[in-house]
XYZ file of C-alpha atoms in Angstrom:
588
model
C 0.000 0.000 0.000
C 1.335 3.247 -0.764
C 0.019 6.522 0.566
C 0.440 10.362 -0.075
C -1.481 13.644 0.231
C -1.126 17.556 0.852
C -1.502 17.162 4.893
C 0.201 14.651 7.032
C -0.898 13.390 10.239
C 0.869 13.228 13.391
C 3.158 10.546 13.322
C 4.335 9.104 17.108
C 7.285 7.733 18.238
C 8.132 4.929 20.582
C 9.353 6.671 23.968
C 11.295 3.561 25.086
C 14.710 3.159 26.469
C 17.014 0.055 25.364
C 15.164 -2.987 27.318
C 18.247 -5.124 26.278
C 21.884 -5.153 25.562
C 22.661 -7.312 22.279
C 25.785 -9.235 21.258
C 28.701 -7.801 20.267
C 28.959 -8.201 16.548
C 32.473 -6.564 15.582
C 34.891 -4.560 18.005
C 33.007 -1.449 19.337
C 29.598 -2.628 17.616
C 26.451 -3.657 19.354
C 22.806 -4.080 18.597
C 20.411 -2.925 21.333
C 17.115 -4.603 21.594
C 13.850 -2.611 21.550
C 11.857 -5.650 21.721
C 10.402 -8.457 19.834
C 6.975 -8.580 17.919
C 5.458 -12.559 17.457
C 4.701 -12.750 14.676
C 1.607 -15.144 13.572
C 1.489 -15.993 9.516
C -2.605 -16.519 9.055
C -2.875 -17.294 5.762
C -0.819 -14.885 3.939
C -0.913 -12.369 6.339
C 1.619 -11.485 8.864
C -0.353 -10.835 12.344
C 0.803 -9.450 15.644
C -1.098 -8.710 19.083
C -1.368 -4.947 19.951
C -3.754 -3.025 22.534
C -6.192 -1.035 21.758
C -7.360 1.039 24.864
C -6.370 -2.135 26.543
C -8.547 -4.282 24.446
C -5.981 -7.149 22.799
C -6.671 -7.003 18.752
C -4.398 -8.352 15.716
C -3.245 -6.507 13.654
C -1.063 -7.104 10.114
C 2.234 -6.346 10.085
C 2.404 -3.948 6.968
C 5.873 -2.804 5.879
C 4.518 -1.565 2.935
C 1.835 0.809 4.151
C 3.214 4.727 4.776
C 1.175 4.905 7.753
C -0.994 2.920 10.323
C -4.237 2.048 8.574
C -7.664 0.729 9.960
C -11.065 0.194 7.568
C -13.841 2.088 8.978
C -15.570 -1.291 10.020
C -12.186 -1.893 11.885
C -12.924 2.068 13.769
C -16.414 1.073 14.281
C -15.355 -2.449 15.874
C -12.836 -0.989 18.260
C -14.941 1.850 19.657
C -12.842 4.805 17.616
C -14.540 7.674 16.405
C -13.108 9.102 13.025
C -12.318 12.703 12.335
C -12.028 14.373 8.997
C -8.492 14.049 7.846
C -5.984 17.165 6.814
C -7.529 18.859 3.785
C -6.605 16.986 0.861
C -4.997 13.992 2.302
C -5.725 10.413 -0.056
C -4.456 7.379 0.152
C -3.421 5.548 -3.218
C -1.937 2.632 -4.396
C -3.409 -0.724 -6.104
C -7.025 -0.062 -7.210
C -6.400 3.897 -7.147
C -6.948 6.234 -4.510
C -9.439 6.902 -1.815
C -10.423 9.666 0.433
C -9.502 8.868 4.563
C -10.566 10.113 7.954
C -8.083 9.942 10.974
C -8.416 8.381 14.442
C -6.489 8.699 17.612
C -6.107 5.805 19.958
C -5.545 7.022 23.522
C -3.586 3.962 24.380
C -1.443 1.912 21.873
C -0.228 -1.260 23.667
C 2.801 -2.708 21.702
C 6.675 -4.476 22.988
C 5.615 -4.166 26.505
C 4.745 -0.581 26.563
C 1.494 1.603 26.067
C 1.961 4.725 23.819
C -0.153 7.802 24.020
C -2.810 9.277 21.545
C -1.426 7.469 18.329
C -2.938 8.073 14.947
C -4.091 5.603 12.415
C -5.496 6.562 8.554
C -9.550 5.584 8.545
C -10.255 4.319 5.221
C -9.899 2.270 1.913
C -10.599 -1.184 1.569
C -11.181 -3.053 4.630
C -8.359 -5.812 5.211
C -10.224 -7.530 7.621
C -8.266 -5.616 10.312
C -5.799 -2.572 10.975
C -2.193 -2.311 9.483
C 0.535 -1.179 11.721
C 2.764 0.476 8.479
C 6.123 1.821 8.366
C 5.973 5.117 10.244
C 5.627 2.760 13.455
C 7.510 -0.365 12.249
C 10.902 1.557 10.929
C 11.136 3.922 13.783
C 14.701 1.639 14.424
C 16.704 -1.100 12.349
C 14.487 -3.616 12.051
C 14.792 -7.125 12.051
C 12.158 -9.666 9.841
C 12.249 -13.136 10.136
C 8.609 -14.343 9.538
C 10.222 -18.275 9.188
C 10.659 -18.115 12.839
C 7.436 -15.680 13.960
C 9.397 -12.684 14.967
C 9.771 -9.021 14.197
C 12.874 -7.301 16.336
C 13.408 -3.617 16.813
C 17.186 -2.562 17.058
C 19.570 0.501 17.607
C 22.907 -0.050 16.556
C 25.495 1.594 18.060
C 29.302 2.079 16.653
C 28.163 -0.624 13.474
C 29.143 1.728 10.493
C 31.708 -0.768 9.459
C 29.963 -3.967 10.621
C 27.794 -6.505 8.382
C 24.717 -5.959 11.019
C 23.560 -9.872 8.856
C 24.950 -11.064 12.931
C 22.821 -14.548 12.836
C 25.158 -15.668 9.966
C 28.349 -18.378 10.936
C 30.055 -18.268 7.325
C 29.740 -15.378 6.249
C 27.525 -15.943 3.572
C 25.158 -13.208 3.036
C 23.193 -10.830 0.700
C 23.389 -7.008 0.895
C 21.449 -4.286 -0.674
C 21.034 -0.607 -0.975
C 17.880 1.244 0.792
C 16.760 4.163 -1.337
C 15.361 7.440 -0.116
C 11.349 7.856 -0.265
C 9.855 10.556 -1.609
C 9.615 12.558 1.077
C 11.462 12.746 4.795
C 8.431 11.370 6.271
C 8.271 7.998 4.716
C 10.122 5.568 6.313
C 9.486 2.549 3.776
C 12.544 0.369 2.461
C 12.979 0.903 -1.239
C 15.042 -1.476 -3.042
C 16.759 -1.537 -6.547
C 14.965 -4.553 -8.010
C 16.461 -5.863 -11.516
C 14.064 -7.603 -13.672
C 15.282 -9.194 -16.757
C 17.996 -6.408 -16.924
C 15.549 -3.570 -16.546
C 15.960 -1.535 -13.402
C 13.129 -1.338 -11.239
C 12.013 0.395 -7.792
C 10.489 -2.100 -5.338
C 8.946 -2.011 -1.650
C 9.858 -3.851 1.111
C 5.984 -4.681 1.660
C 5.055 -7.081 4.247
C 1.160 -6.298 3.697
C 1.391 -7.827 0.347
C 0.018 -11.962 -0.227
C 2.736 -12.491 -2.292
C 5.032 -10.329 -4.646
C 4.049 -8.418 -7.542
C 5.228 -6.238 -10.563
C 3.038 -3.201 -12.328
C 1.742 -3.730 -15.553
C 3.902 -0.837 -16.868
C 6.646 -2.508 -14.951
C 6.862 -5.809 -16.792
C 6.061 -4.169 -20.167
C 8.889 -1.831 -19.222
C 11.249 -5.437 -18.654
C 9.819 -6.849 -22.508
C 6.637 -9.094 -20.653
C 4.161 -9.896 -23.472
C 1.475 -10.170 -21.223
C -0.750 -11.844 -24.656
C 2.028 -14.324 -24.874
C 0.736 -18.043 -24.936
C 2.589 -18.778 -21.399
C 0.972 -15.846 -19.236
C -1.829 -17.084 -17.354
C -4.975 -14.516 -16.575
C -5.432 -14.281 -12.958
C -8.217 -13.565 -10.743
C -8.913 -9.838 -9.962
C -7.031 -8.450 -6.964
C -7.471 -5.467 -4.446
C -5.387 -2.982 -2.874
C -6.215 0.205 -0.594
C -7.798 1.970 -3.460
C -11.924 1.180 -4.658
C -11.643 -0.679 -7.771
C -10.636 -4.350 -8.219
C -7.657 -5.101 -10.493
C -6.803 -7.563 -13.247
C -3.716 -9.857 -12.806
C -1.204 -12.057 -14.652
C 0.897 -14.963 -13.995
C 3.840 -14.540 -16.549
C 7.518 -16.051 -16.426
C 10.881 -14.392 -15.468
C 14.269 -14.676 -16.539
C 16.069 -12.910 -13.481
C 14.716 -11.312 -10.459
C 17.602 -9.519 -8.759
C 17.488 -7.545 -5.809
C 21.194 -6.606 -4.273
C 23.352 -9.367 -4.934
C 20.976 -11.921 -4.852
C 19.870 -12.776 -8.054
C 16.908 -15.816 -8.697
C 16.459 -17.291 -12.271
C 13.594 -19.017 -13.895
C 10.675 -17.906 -12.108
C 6.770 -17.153 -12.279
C 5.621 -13.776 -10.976
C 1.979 -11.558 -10.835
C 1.687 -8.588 -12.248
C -1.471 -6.460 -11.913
C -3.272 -4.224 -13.696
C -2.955 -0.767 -11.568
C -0.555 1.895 -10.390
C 1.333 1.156 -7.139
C 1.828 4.776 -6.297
C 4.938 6.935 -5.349
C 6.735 5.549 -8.539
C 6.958 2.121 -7.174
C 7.121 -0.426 -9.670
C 7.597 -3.897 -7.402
C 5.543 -4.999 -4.482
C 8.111 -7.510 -2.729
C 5.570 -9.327 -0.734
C 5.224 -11.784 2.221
C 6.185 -14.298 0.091
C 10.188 -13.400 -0.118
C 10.348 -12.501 3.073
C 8.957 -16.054 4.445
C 11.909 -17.328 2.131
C 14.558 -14.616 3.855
C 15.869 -13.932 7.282
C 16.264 -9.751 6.703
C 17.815 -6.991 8.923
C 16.672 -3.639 7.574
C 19.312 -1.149 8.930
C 17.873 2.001 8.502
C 21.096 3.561 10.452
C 22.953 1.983 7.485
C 20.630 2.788 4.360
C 21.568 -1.146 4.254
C 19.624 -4.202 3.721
C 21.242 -7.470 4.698
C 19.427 -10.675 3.839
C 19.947 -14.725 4.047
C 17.740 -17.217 2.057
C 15.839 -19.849 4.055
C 15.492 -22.236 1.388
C 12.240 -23.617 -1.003
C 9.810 -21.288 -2.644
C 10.754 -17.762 -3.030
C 7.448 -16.747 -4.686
C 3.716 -17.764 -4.455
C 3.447 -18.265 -8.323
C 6.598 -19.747 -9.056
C 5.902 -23.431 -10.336
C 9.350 -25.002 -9.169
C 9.798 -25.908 -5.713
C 12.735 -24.370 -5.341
C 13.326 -21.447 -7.769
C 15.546 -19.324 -5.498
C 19.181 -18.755 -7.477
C 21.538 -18.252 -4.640
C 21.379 -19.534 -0.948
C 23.687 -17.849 0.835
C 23.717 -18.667 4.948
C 20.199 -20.288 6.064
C 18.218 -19.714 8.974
C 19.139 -22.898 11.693
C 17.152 -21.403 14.655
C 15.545 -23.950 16.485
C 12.105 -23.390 18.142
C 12.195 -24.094 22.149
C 8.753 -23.046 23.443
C 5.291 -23.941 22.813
C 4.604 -20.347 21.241
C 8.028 -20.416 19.423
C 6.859 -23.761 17.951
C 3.170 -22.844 17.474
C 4.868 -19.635 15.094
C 7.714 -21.394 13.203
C 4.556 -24.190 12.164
C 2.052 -21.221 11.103
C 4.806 -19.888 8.594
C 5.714 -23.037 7.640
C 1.881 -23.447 6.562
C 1.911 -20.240 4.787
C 5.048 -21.571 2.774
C 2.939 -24.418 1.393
C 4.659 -26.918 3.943
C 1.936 -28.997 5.913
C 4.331 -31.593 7.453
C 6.618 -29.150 8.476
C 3.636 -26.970 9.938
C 2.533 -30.567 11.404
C 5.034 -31.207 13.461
C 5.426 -27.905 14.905
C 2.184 -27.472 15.746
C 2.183 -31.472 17.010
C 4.967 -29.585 19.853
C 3.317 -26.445 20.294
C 0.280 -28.680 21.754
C 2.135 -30.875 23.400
C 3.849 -28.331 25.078
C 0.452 -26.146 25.972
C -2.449 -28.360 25.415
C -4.946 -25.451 26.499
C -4.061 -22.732 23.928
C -6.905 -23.313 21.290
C -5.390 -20.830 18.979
C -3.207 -23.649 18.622
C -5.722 -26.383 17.617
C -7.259 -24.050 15.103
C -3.880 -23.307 13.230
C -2.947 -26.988 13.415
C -6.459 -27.221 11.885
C -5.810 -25.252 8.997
C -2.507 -27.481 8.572
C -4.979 -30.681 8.246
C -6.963 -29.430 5.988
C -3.781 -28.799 4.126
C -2.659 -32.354 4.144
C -6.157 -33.402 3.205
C -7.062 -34.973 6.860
C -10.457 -33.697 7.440
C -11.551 -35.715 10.298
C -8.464 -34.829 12.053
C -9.066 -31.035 11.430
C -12.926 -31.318 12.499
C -11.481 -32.477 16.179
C -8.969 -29.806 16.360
C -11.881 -26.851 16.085
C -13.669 -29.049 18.484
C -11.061 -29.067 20.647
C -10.756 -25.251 20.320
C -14.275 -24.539 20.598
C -14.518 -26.491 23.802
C -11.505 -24.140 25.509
C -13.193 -20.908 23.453
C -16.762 -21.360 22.743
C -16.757 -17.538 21.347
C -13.834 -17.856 18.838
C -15.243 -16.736 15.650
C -12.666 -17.729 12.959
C -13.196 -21.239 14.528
C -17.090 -20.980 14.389
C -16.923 -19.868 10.850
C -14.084 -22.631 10.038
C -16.435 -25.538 11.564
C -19.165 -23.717 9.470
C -18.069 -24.215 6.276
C -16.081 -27.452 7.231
C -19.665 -28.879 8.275
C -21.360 -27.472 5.400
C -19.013 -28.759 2.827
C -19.902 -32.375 4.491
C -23.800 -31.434 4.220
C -24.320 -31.396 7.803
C -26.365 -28.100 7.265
C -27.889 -28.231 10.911
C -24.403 -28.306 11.778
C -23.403 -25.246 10.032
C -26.691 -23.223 10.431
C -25.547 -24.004 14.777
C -22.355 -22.493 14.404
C -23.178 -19.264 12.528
C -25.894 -18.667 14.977
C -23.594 -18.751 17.770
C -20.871 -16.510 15.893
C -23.836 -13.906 15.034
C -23.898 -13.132 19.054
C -20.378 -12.261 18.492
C -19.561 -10.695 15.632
C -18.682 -7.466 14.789
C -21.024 -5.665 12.583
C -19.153 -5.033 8.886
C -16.577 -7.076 9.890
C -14.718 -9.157 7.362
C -16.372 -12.482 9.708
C -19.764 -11.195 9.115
C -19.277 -10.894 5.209
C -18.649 -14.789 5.118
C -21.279 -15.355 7.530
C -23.688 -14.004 5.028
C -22.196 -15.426 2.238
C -22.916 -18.972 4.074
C -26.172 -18.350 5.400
C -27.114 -17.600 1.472
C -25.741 -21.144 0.595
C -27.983 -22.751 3.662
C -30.561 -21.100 2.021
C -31.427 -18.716 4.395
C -31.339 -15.306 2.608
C -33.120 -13.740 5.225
C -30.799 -14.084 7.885
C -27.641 -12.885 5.746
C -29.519 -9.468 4.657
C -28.549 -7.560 8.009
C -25.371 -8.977 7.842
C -24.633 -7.122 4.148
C -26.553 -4.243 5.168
C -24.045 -3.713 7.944
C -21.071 -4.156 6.149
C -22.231 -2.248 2.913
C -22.589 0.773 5.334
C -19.168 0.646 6.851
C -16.978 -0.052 3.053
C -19.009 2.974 1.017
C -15.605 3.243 -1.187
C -14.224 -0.599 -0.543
C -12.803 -2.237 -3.920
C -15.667 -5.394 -2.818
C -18.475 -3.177 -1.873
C -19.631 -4.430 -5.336
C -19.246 -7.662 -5.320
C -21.191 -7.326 -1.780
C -24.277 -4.843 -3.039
C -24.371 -7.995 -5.926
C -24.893 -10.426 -3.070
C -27.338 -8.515 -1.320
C -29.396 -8.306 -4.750
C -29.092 -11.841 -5.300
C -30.200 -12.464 -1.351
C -33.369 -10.368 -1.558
C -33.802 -12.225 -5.131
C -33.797 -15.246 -3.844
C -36.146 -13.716 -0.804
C -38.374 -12.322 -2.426
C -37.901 -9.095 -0.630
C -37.374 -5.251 -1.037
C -36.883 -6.161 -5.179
C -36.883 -2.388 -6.201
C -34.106 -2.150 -3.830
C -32.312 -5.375 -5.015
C -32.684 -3.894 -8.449
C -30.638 -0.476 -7.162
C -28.063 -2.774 -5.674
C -27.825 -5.119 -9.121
C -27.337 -1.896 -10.989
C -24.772 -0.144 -8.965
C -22.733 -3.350 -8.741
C -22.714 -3.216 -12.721
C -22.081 0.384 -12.746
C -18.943 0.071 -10.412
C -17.490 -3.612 -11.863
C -18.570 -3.907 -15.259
C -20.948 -6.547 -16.122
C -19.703 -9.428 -14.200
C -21.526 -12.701 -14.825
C -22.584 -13.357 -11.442
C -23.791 -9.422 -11.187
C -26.187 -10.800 -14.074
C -27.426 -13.774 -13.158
C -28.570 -11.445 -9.609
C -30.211 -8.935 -11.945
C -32.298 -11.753 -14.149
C -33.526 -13.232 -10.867
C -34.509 -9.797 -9.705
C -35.704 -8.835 -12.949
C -37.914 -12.068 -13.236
C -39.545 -11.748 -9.987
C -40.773 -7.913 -10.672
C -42.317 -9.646 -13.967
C -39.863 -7.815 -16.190
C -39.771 -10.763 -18.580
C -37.469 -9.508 -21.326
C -35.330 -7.728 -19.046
C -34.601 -11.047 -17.248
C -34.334 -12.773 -20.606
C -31.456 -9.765 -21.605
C -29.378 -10.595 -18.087
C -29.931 -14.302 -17.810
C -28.481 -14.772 -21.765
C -25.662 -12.401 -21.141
C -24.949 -14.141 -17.944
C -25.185 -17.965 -19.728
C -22.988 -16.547 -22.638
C -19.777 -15.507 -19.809
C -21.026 -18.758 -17.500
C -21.988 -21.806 -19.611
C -21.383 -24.203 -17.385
C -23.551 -22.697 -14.467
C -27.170 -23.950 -13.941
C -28.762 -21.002 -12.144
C -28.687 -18.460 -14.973
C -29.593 -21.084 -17.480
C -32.871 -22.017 -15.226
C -33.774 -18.615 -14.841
C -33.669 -18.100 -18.627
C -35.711 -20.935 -18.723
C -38.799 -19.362 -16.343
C -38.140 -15.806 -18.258
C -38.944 -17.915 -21.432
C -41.811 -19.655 -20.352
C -43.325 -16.704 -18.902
C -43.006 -15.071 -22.266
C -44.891 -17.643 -23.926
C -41.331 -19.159 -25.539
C -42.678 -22.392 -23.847
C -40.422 -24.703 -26.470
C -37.191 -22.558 -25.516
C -37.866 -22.383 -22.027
C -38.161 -25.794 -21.458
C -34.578 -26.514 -23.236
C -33.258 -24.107 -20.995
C -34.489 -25.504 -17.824
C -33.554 -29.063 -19.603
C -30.142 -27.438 -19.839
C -29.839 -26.962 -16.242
C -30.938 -30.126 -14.806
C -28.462 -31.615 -16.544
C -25.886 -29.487 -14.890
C -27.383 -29.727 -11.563
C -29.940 -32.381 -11.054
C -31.190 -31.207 -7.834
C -31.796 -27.808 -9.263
C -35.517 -28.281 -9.537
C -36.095 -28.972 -5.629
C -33.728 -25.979 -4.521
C -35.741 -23.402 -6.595
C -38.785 -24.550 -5.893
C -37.971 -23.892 -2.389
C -37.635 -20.558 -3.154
C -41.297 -20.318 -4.851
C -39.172 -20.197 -8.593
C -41.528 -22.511 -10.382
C -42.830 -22.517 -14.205
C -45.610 -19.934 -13.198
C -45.647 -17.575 -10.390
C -43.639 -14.990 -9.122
């Protein structure tokens, strides 16, 4: 995420003293330890525990954001009141730019210590929680290992002359430049990033699923993105309200310092990065690197871990150079419970296995524990195995959400639908309202055929993300929830035609509007949706049905009835489901 505007807001600083001495690393040299940040890989996402007003809340680690971030749902959840933002102040980067508000926190809890009134940007699309970005994370030197679940903040002392890469024993190491921002307030780490020979200017960004290259970029480096070997992606988002396109397309040579990696897949997407950035170097190389950012230094120094340096690189081990790995060995149950959670996010379910196997062993109460060695089952394709670890972590925290909504779809997905329907109704008493949780709550509750109960759940969130780069794949899902309904159509119709308005005409935004369409008794409007909607989707039933009705209803009785024909053969059960839902060859 990149951010820049006319105004800035306050920025805070962490009034600490050393807390301890480190080693001595050449004659005269020594590293002073701020403190240590766990740090918990969910996903792709790098997570830490902060306070908020003494409430304990993850947050992502975000290297690449200018300044602490929070969606408005995120404000709304923690009990934060926004306040207009200096005049003229956006935030841009993928998917454009956005206008913010600001909010203080009174009390900041983070390494041990509770800082005073800090500020966070309110605003942009809503990563499911706040972003701690570079204005607090690069106050020092700063220290990344994600392989072992830790973040370290440094001073370095007398080092000007000393390799501050101290975890290495042979010396083997890579080094790189940092270069300036674009103003004296950005504390980001830029990198020189070579890409098949073409000099680039990347981010150090920690906030990113896995690394990427602008469109503009990879032209720029001779990247035919209508080449027979790129593969189209799936849209992405950034900060900014629109959704982007993406490409998986090979590379000759990724180099960044003196490490240089050959023969590898990358994304690129569709959109401007901001502040002349041209590479996003993402979670994904920084799982595969032990890094010390010395900002006293302008100096990056860096060690490969070994296997998979990016997400869409197809060989197992694509990295070019390995030069000094990371041998530290985890010795308590939280240590072990981290290394196995990055491990996971690496694509490694034994490895995550057995970690997590000692993390439990070690402290068989945590059921944060039982839910990440959950998600490692279900990664190894043991499903039974992962059902009794969230029961296991349900029974120590009934109220755990993400393990609610895990079991949810888990049972669901097995067609225990009682099952499911049980644990959404217990997350609903929990929930915050907008959150990310609630989203997929909805989206569930919609597939257990229960529209009704997932319309406040949209309602809430589409209030809190008015300029989110999903608010319209969420007004869509709200249209095709009152569709299916029954219920507040002429609104459904407003929310099928803003989706459109704001995406394009996505298939699915078109199969809502035919069903909406068709139960208002606009016959040849439905007809219109439902055949643009078969022509992108021929292989789904529910636009193809709804043709069908539209058809009959308009007295094409022969065509309808291939239509419907059509979509029984795709989905035999089709008939009983929409019948349920009063969708029958006359009627509404």
């Amino acid at each position: 995420m990149a951010n820049r505007g006319m105004g800035m807001l306050r920025s805070c600083c962490l009034g600490m003293g050393v807390l301890l001495a480190g080693q001595a690393l050449a004659e005269g040299c020594h590293l002073k330890d701020y403190g240590t940040l766990p740090v918990e890989m969910v996903g792709s996402r790098a997570m830490t525990m902060v306070k908020i007003n003494g409430a304990d809340t993850r947050f992502i680690i975000d290297t690449g954001a200018f300044f602490n971030m929070m969606s408005s749902a995120n404000a709304a959840s923690l009990g934060l009141r926004p306040e207009p933002a200096p005049f003229g102040f956006r935030v841009s980067g993928v998917g454009g730019s956005t206008n913010v508000q600001q909010a203080h926190v009174k009390e900041f809890g983070i390494l041990g210590t509770t800082l005073k009134n800090v500020d966070f940007i309110v605003g942009g699309t809503d990563a499911g929680t706040g972003l701690l970005g570079a204005n607090l994370l690069d106050i020092a030197d700063l220290e990344i290992d994600l392989a072992q679940g830790k973040l370290t903040l440094f001073k370095a002392e007398h080092c000007d002359k000393a390799s501050l890469a101290y975890w290495v024993k042979d010396g083997k190491y890579n080094v790189a430049d940092i270069e300036p921002g674009n103003s004296r307030f950005d504390r980001r780490t830029f990198l020189d990033v070579t890409i098949n020979g073409k000099k680039m200017r990347g981010v150090l960004d920690s906030g990113a699923a896995a690394t990427v290259l602008s469109r503009v970029a990879a032209e720029r480096a001779g990247i035919d993105l209508h080449a027979p070997d790129v593969k189209a992606g799936h849209s992405s988002v950034g900060v900014g309200a629109k959704p982007v396109r993406t490409w998986t397309v090979n590379i000759d040579t990724f180099a960044v310092g003196t490490e240089t990696i050959q023969h590898t897949q990358m994304q690129v997407i569709d959109g401007d990065m901001g502040d002349d950035t041209d590479v996003l170097i993402g979670v994904d190389f920084l799982l595969a690197h032990h890094i010390f950012i010395a900002n006293s230094k302008k100096k990056a120094y860096f060690t490969y871990n070994g296997g998979r340096v990016f997400t869409f690189a197809t060989a197992p081990d694509d990295s070019g150079t390995a030069a000094g790995g990371n041998d530290a060995t985890p010795r308590t149950a939280g240590d072990y419970a981290l290394s196995g959670q990055a491990h996971l996010s690496r694509g490694e379910p034994h490895a995550a296995l057995a970690d997590l196997d000692e993390a439990i062993r070690l402290a068989p109460d945590q059921a944060a524990y039982y839910v990440a060695r959950a998600r490692a089952h279900v990664a190894d394709r043991q499903p039974d195995a992962a059902l009794a670890d969230l029961d296991k972590s349900l029974s120590l925290d009934p109220k755990d959400v993400d393990a609610l909504l895990m079991r949810a779809e888990f049972r669901y997905a097995h067609q225990d639908h009682a099952g499911a329907a049980s644990d959404l109704a217990a997350a609903s008493a929990v929930v915050p309202a907008g959150s990310t949780q609630a989203r997929s709550m909805a989206a569930l509750y919609v597939r257990l055929d229960q529209p009704a109960a997932a319309l406040p759940l949209l309602d809430d969130w589409i209030r809190l993300h008015d300029n989110d780069a999903m608010l319209g794949s969420a007004l869509n899902e709200r249209c095709w929830a009152r569709g299916l309904g029954n219920q507040m159509l002429d609104d459904a119709l407003k929310d099928c035609r803003k989706a459109i308005r704001r995406d394009g005409e996505n298939p699915a935004y078109l199969d809502s509007l035919g069903l909406v369409q068709l139960r208002l008794g606009h016959y040849p409007e439905a007809i219109k949706a439902y055949e643009q909607a078969v022509a992108r989707m021929p292989r789904a039933a529910w636009p193809r049905y709804g043709l069908g009705l539209a058809k009959i209803r308009m007295g094409q009785a022969d065509a309808g009835n291939a239509d419907l024909a059509a979509a029984r053969a795709l989905d035999p059960s089709i008939d009983k489901r929409a019948a349920g839902y009063g969708l029958v060859m006359a009627g509404p």
